[in-house]
Coordinates of C-alpha atoms in Angstrom, one line a residue:
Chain A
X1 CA 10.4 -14.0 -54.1
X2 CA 12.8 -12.3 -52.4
X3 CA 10.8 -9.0 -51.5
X4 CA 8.7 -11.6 -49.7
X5 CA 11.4 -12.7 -47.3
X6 CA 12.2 -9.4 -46.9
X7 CA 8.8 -9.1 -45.9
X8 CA 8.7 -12.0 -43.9
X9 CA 12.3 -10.8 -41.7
X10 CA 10.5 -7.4 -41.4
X11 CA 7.5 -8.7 -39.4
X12 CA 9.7 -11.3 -37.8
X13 CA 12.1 -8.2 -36.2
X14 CA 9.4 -6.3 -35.7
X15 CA 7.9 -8.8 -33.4
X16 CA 11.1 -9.2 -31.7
X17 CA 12.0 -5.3 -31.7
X18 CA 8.6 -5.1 -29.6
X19 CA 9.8 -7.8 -27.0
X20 CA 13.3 -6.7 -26.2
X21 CA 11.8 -3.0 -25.9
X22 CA 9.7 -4.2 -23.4
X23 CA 12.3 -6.1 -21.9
X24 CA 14.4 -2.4 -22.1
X25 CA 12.1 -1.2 -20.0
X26 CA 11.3 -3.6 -17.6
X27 CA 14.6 -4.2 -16.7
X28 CA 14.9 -0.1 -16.1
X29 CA 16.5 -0.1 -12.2
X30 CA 13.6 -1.6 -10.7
X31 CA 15.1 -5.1 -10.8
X32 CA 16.7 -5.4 -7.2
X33 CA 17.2 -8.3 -5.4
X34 CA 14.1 -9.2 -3.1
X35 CA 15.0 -11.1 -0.2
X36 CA 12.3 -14.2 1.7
X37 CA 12.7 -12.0 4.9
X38 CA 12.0 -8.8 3.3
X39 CA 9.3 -10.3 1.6
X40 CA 7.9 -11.7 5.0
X41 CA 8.3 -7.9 7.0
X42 CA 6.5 -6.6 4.0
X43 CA 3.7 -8.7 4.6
X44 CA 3.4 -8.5 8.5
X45 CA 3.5 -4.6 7.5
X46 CA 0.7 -5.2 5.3
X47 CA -1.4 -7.3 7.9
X48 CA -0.9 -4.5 10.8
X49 CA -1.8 -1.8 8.5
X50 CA -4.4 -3.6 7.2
X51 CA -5.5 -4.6 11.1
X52 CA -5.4 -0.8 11.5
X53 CA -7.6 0.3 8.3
X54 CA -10.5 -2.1 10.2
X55 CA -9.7 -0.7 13.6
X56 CA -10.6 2.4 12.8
X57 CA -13.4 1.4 10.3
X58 CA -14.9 -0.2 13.9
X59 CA -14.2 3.4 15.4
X60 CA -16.2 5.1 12.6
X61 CA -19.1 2.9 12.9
X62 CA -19.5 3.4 16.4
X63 CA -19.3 7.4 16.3
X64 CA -22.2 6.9 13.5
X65 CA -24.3 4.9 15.9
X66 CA -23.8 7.5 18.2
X67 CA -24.4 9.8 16.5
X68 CA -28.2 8.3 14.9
X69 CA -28.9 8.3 18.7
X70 CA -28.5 11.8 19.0
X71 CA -30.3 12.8 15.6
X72 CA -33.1 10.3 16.6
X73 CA -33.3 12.6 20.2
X74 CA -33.4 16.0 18.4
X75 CA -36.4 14.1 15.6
X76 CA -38.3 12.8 18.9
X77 CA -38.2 16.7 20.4
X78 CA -36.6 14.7 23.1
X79 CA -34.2 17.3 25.2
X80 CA -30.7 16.8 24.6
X81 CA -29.9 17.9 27.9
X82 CA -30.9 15.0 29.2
X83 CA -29.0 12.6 27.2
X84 CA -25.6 14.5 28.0
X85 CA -26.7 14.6 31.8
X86 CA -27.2 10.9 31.8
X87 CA -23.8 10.6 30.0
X88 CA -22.3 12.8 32.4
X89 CA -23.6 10.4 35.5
X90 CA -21.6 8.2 33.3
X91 CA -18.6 9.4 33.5
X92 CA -18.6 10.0 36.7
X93 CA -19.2 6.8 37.6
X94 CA -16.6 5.6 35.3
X95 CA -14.1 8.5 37.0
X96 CA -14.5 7.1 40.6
X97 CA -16.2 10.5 41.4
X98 CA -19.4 8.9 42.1
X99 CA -19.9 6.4 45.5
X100 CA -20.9 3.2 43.6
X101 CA -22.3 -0.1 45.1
X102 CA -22.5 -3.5 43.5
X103 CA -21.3 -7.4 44.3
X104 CA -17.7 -7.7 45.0
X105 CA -15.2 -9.2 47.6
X106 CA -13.3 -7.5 50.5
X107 CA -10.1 -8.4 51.5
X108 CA -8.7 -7.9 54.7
X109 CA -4.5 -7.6 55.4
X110 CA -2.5 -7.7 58.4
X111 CA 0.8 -8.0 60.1
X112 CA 1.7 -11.8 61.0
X113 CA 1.8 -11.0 64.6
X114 CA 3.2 -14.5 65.3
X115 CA 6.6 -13.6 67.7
X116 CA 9.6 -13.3 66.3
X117 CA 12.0 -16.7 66.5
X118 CA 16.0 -15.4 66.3
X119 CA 17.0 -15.4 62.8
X120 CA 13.5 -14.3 61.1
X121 CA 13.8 -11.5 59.6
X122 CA 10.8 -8.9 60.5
X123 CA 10.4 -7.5 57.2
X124 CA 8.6 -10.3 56.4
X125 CA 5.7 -9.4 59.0
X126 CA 5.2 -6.7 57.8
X127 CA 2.3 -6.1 54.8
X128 CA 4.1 -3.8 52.7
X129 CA 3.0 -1.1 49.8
X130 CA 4.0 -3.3 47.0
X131 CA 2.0 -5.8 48.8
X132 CA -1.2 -3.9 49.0
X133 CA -0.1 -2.6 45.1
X134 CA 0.1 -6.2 43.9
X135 CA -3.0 -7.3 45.2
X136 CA -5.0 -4.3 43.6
X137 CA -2.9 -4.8 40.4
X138 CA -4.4 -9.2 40.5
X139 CA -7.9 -7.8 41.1
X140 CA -7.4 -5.2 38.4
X141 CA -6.5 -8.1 35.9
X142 CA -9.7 -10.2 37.7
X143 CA -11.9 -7.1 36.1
X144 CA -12.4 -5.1 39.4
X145 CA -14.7 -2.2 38.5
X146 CA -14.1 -0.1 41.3
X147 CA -11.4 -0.7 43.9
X148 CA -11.0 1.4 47.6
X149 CA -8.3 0.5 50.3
X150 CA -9.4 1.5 53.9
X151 CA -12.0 4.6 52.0
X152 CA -9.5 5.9 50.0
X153 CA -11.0 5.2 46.3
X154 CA -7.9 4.1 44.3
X155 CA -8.0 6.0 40.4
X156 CA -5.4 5.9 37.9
X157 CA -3.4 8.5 39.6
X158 CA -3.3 7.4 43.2
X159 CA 0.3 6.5 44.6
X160 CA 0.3 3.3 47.0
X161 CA 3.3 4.7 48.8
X162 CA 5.5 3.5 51.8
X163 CA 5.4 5.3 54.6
X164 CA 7.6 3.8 57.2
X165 CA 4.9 1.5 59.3
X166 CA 2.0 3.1 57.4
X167 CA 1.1 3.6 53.6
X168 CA -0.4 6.5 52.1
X169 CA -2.7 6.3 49.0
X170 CA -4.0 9.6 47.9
X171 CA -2.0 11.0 50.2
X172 CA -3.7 9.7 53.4
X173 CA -2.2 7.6 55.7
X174 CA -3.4 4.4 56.3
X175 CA -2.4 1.6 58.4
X176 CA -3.3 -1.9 59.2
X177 CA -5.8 -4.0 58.8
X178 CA -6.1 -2.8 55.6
X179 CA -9.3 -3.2 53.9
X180 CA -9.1 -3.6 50.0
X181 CA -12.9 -3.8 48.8
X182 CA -13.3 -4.5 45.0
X183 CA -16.4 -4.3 43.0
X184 CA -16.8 -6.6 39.8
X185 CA -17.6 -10.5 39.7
X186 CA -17.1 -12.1 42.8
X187 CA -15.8 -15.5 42.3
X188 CA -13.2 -14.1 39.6
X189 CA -12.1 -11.1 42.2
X190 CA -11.7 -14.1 45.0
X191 CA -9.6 -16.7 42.9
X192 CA -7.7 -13.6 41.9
X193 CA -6.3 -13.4 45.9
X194 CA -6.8 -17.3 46.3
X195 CA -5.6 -19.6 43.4
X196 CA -2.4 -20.7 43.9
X197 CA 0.2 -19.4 42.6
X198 CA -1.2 -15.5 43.2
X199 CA 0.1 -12.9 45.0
X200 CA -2.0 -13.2 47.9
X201 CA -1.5 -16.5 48.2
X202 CA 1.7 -16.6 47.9
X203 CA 1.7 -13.8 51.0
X204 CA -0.3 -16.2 53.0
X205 CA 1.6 -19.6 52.6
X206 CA 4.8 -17.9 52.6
X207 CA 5.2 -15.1 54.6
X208 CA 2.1 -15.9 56.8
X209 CA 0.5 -12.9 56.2
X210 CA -3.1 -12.6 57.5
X211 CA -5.3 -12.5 54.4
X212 CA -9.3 -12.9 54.9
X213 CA -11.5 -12.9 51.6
X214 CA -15.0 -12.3 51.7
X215 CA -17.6 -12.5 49.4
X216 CA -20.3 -9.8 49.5
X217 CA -23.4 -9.0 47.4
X218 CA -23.7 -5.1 48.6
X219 CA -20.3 -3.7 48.6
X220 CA -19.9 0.2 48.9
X221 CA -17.2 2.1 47.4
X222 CA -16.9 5.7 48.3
X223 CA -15.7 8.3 45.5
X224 CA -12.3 10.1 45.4
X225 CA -12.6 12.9 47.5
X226 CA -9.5 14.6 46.3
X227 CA -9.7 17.0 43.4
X228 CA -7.8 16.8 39.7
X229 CA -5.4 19.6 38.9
X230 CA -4.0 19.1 35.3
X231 CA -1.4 22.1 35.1
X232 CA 0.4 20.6 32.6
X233 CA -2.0 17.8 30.5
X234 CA -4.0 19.4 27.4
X235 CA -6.3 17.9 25.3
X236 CA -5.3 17.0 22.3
X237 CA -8.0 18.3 19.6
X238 CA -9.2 16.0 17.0
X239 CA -7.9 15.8 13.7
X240 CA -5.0 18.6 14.6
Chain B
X1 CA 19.6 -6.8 -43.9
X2 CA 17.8 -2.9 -43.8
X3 CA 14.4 -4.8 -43.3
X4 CA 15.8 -6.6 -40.6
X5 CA 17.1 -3.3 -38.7
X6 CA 13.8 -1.2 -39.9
X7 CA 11.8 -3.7 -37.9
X8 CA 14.0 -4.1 -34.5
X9 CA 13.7 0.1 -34.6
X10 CA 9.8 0.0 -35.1
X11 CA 9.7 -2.9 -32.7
X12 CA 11.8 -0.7 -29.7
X13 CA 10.2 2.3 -30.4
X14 CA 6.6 0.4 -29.9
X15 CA 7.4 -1.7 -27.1
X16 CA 8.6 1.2 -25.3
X17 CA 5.3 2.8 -25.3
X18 CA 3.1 0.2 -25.2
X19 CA 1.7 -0.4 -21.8
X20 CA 2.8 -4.0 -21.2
X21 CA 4.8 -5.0 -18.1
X22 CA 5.3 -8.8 -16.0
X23 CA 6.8 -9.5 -12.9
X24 CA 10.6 -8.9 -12.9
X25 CA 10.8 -12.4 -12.0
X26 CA 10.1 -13.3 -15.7
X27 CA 13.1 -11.5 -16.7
X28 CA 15.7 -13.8 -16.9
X29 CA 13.6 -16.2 -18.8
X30 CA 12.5 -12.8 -21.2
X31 CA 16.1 -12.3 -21.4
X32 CA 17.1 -15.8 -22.9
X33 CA 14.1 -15.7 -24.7
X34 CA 15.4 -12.3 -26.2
X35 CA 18.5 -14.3 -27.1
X36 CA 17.1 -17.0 -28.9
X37 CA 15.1 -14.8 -31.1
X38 CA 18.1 -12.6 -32.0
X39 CA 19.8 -15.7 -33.3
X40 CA 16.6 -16.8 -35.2
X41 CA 16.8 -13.2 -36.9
X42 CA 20.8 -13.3 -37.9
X43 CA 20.1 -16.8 -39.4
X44 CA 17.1 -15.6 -41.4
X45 CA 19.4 -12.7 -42.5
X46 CA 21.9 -14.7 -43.6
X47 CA 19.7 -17.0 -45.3
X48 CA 18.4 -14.3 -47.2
X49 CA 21.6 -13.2 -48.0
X50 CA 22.5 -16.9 -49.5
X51 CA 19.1 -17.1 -51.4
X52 CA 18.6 -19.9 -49.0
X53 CA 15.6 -18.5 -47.3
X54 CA 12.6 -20.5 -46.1
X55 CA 9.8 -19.0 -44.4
X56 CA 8.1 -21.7 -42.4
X57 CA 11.9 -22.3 -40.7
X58 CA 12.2 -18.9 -39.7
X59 CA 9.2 -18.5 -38.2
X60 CA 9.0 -21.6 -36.4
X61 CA 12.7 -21.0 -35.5
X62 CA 12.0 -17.8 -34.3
X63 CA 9.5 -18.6 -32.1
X64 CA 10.6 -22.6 -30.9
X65 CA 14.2 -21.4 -29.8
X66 CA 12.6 -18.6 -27.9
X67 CA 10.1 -20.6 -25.7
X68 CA 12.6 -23.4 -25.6
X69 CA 15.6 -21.1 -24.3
X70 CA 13.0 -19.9 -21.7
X71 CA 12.0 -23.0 -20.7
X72 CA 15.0 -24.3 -20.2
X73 CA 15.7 -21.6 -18.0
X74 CA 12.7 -22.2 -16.0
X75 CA 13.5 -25.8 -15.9
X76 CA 17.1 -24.8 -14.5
X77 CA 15.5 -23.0 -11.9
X78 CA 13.3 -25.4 -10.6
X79 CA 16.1 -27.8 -10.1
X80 CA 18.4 -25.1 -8.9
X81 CA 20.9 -26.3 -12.3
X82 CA 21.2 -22.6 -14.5
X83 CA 20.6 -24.6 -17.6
X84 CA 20.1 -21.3 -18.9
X85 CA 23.9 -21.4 -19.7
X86 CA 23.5 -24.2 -22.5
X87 CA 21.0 -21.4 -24.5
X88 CA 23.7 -19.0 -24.0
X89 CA 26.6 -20.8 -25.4
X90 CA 24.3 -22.4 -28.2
X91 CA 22.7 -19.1 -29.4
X92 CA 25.6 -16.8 -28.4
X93 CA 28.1 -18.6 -30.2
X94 CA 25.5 -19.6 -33.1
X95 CA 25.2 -15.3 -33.4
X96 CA 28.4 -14.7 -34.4
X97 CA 28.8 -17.4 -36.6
X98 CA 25.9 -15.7 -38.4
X99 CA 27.5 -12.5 -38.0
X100 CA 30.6 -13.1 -39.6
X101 CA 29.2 -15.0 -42.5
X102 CA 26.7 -11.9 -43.2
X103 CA 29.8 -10.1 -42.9
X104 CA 31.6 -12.1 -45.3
X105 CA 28.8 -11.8 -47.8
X106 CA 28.4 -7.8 -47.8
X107 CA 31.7 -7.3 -48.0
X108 CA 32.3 -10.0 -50.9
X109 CA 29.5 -8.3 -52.5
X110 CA 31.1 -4.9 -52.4
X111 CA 34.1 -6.5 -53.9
X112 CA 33.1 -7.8 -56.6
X113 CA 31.0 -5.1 -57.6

């Protein structure tokens, strides 16, 4: 009888031999205290990277449909050269070295030329840089494609710049009336100067600026005419 | 007594190795657990020792105070109460009772021998 208790406590410690050694090494360091708001940034770090991870899954699916449409050229003897020419027109366009027509709005600026009462202050007659800046920034949110102020095509790099009584953009001087054409969906490039509570019409109510809008179906913007000089910029190469 | 260590050796050595993990918020509920069954095995040692064994209590002592310790500890949690502390004090002070009467019987066997 009693070899079977024995028996019995054996099993029995056994069983609970096997529990507190896992408990051993459960509890081994790992056990630290995990905070709500830690928990919460680790999540909103999962989400981003997970954001990420599709991001570029998107990326990769587009460079394979790109290139299909190149394999599908070289299968249809199709000339290559003429795929990267057309791209090339492309970029152009996109660059602002290309003149480029399409439906748009042009805006017109100038001086108040009402006379001067004592006590206003003249600065406020005066159509500024910033102003002409602010504007092209409004149509730039309205989706303006293209955008040229008095000829002068205005790129990523060109300075709007004050210049005592004239501006210079690309390093031309220009004075008033200044003509800011815009290419890109009319109606949204006109509210964009119009609405209340915009720039420009905030610059008419308030500081009586003249500002015309027009609407055009044909507007023509000529290309930058300056050239690029990157001295310093490289490109970076891929996967480097 | 030897059994009893023989098997808490085997059961270490095993447990270490064997691949089995939980969340570490199980822990303190493991840990109680732990507790109740270390009491379960000093009573059955002692009631081996008096000849007072009885299988079916061990067992389901063993097991019963273990899931009720833990549960008690989950309980405590839930209400924010650590009731956890009433399976300490029982089984803690329940341990060295058991202790010191397997104590008392080893060495009042060596005595008398």
């Amino acid at each position: 009888m009693k070899v079977k208790f024995k028996i019995y406590i054996l099993i029995i410690c056994t069983v609970f031999g096997l529990v507190l050694g896992v408990q051993i090494k459960q509890n081994n360091k790992n056990y630290s205290l995990v905070t709500l708001k830690s928990i919460s940034s680790m999540q909103n770090e999962i989400k981003n990277t997970q954001k990420e991870i599709k991001n570029l899954k998107n990326m990769l699916d587009k460079k394979k449909v790109e290139l299909k449409k190149y394999e599908q050229i070289i299968e249809n003897k199709g000339s290559i050269v003429d795929v990267l020419e057309k791209e090339l027109e492309n970029m152009k366009m996109i660059s602002g070295l290309e003149d480029v027509q399409g439906p748009g709005v042009f805006i017109i600026v100038e001086d108040n030329d009402d006379e001067i009462k004592i006590g206003d202050n003249p600065n406020y007659d005066i159509v500024h840089d910033i102003d002409v800046l602010y504007l092209i920034n409004e149509l730039k949110v309205a989706g303006a494609e293209a955008i040229s102020v008095n000829g002068q095509r205005v790129l990523s790099n060109s300075e709007i710049k004050c210049g005592g009584p004239i501006i210079r953009i690309n390093e031309h001087s220009l004075a008033t009336p200044f003509v800011i054409k815009a290419i890109g969906d009319p109606k949204v490039l006109y509210a964009a100067v119009n609405a209340p509570n915009t720039y420009g019409n905030m610059l008419k109510e308030v500081y009586n600026i003249k500002i015309r809008t027009e609407i055009s179906d044909n507007i023509l913007i000529p290309r930058y005419l300056g050239d690029f000089k990157l001295e310093y910029a490289k490109p970076v190469k891929e996967g480097e | 007594m030897i059994f009893a260590i023989i098997g808490i050796a085997i059961g270490i050595v095993v447990g270490l190795y064997l691949p089995i993990t939980y969340s570490t918020n199980y822990s303190l509920y493991m840990s109680v657990a732990i507790l109740a069954c270390m009491d379960s095995v000093f009573g059955g040692v002692r009631a081996s020792l008096e000849n007072k064994f009885n299988t079916s209590i061990f067992i389901s002592g063993f097991f019963g105070n273990a899931i009720l310790a833990a549960f008690l500890a989950y309980i405590g949690d839930r209400l924010g109460v650590p009731l956890y502390y009433a399976a300490i004090f029982a089984f803690g002070s329940r341990l060295f009772q058991n202790f010191a009467i397997i104590r008392r019987f080893i060495f009042n066997k060596n005595d008398a021998t």
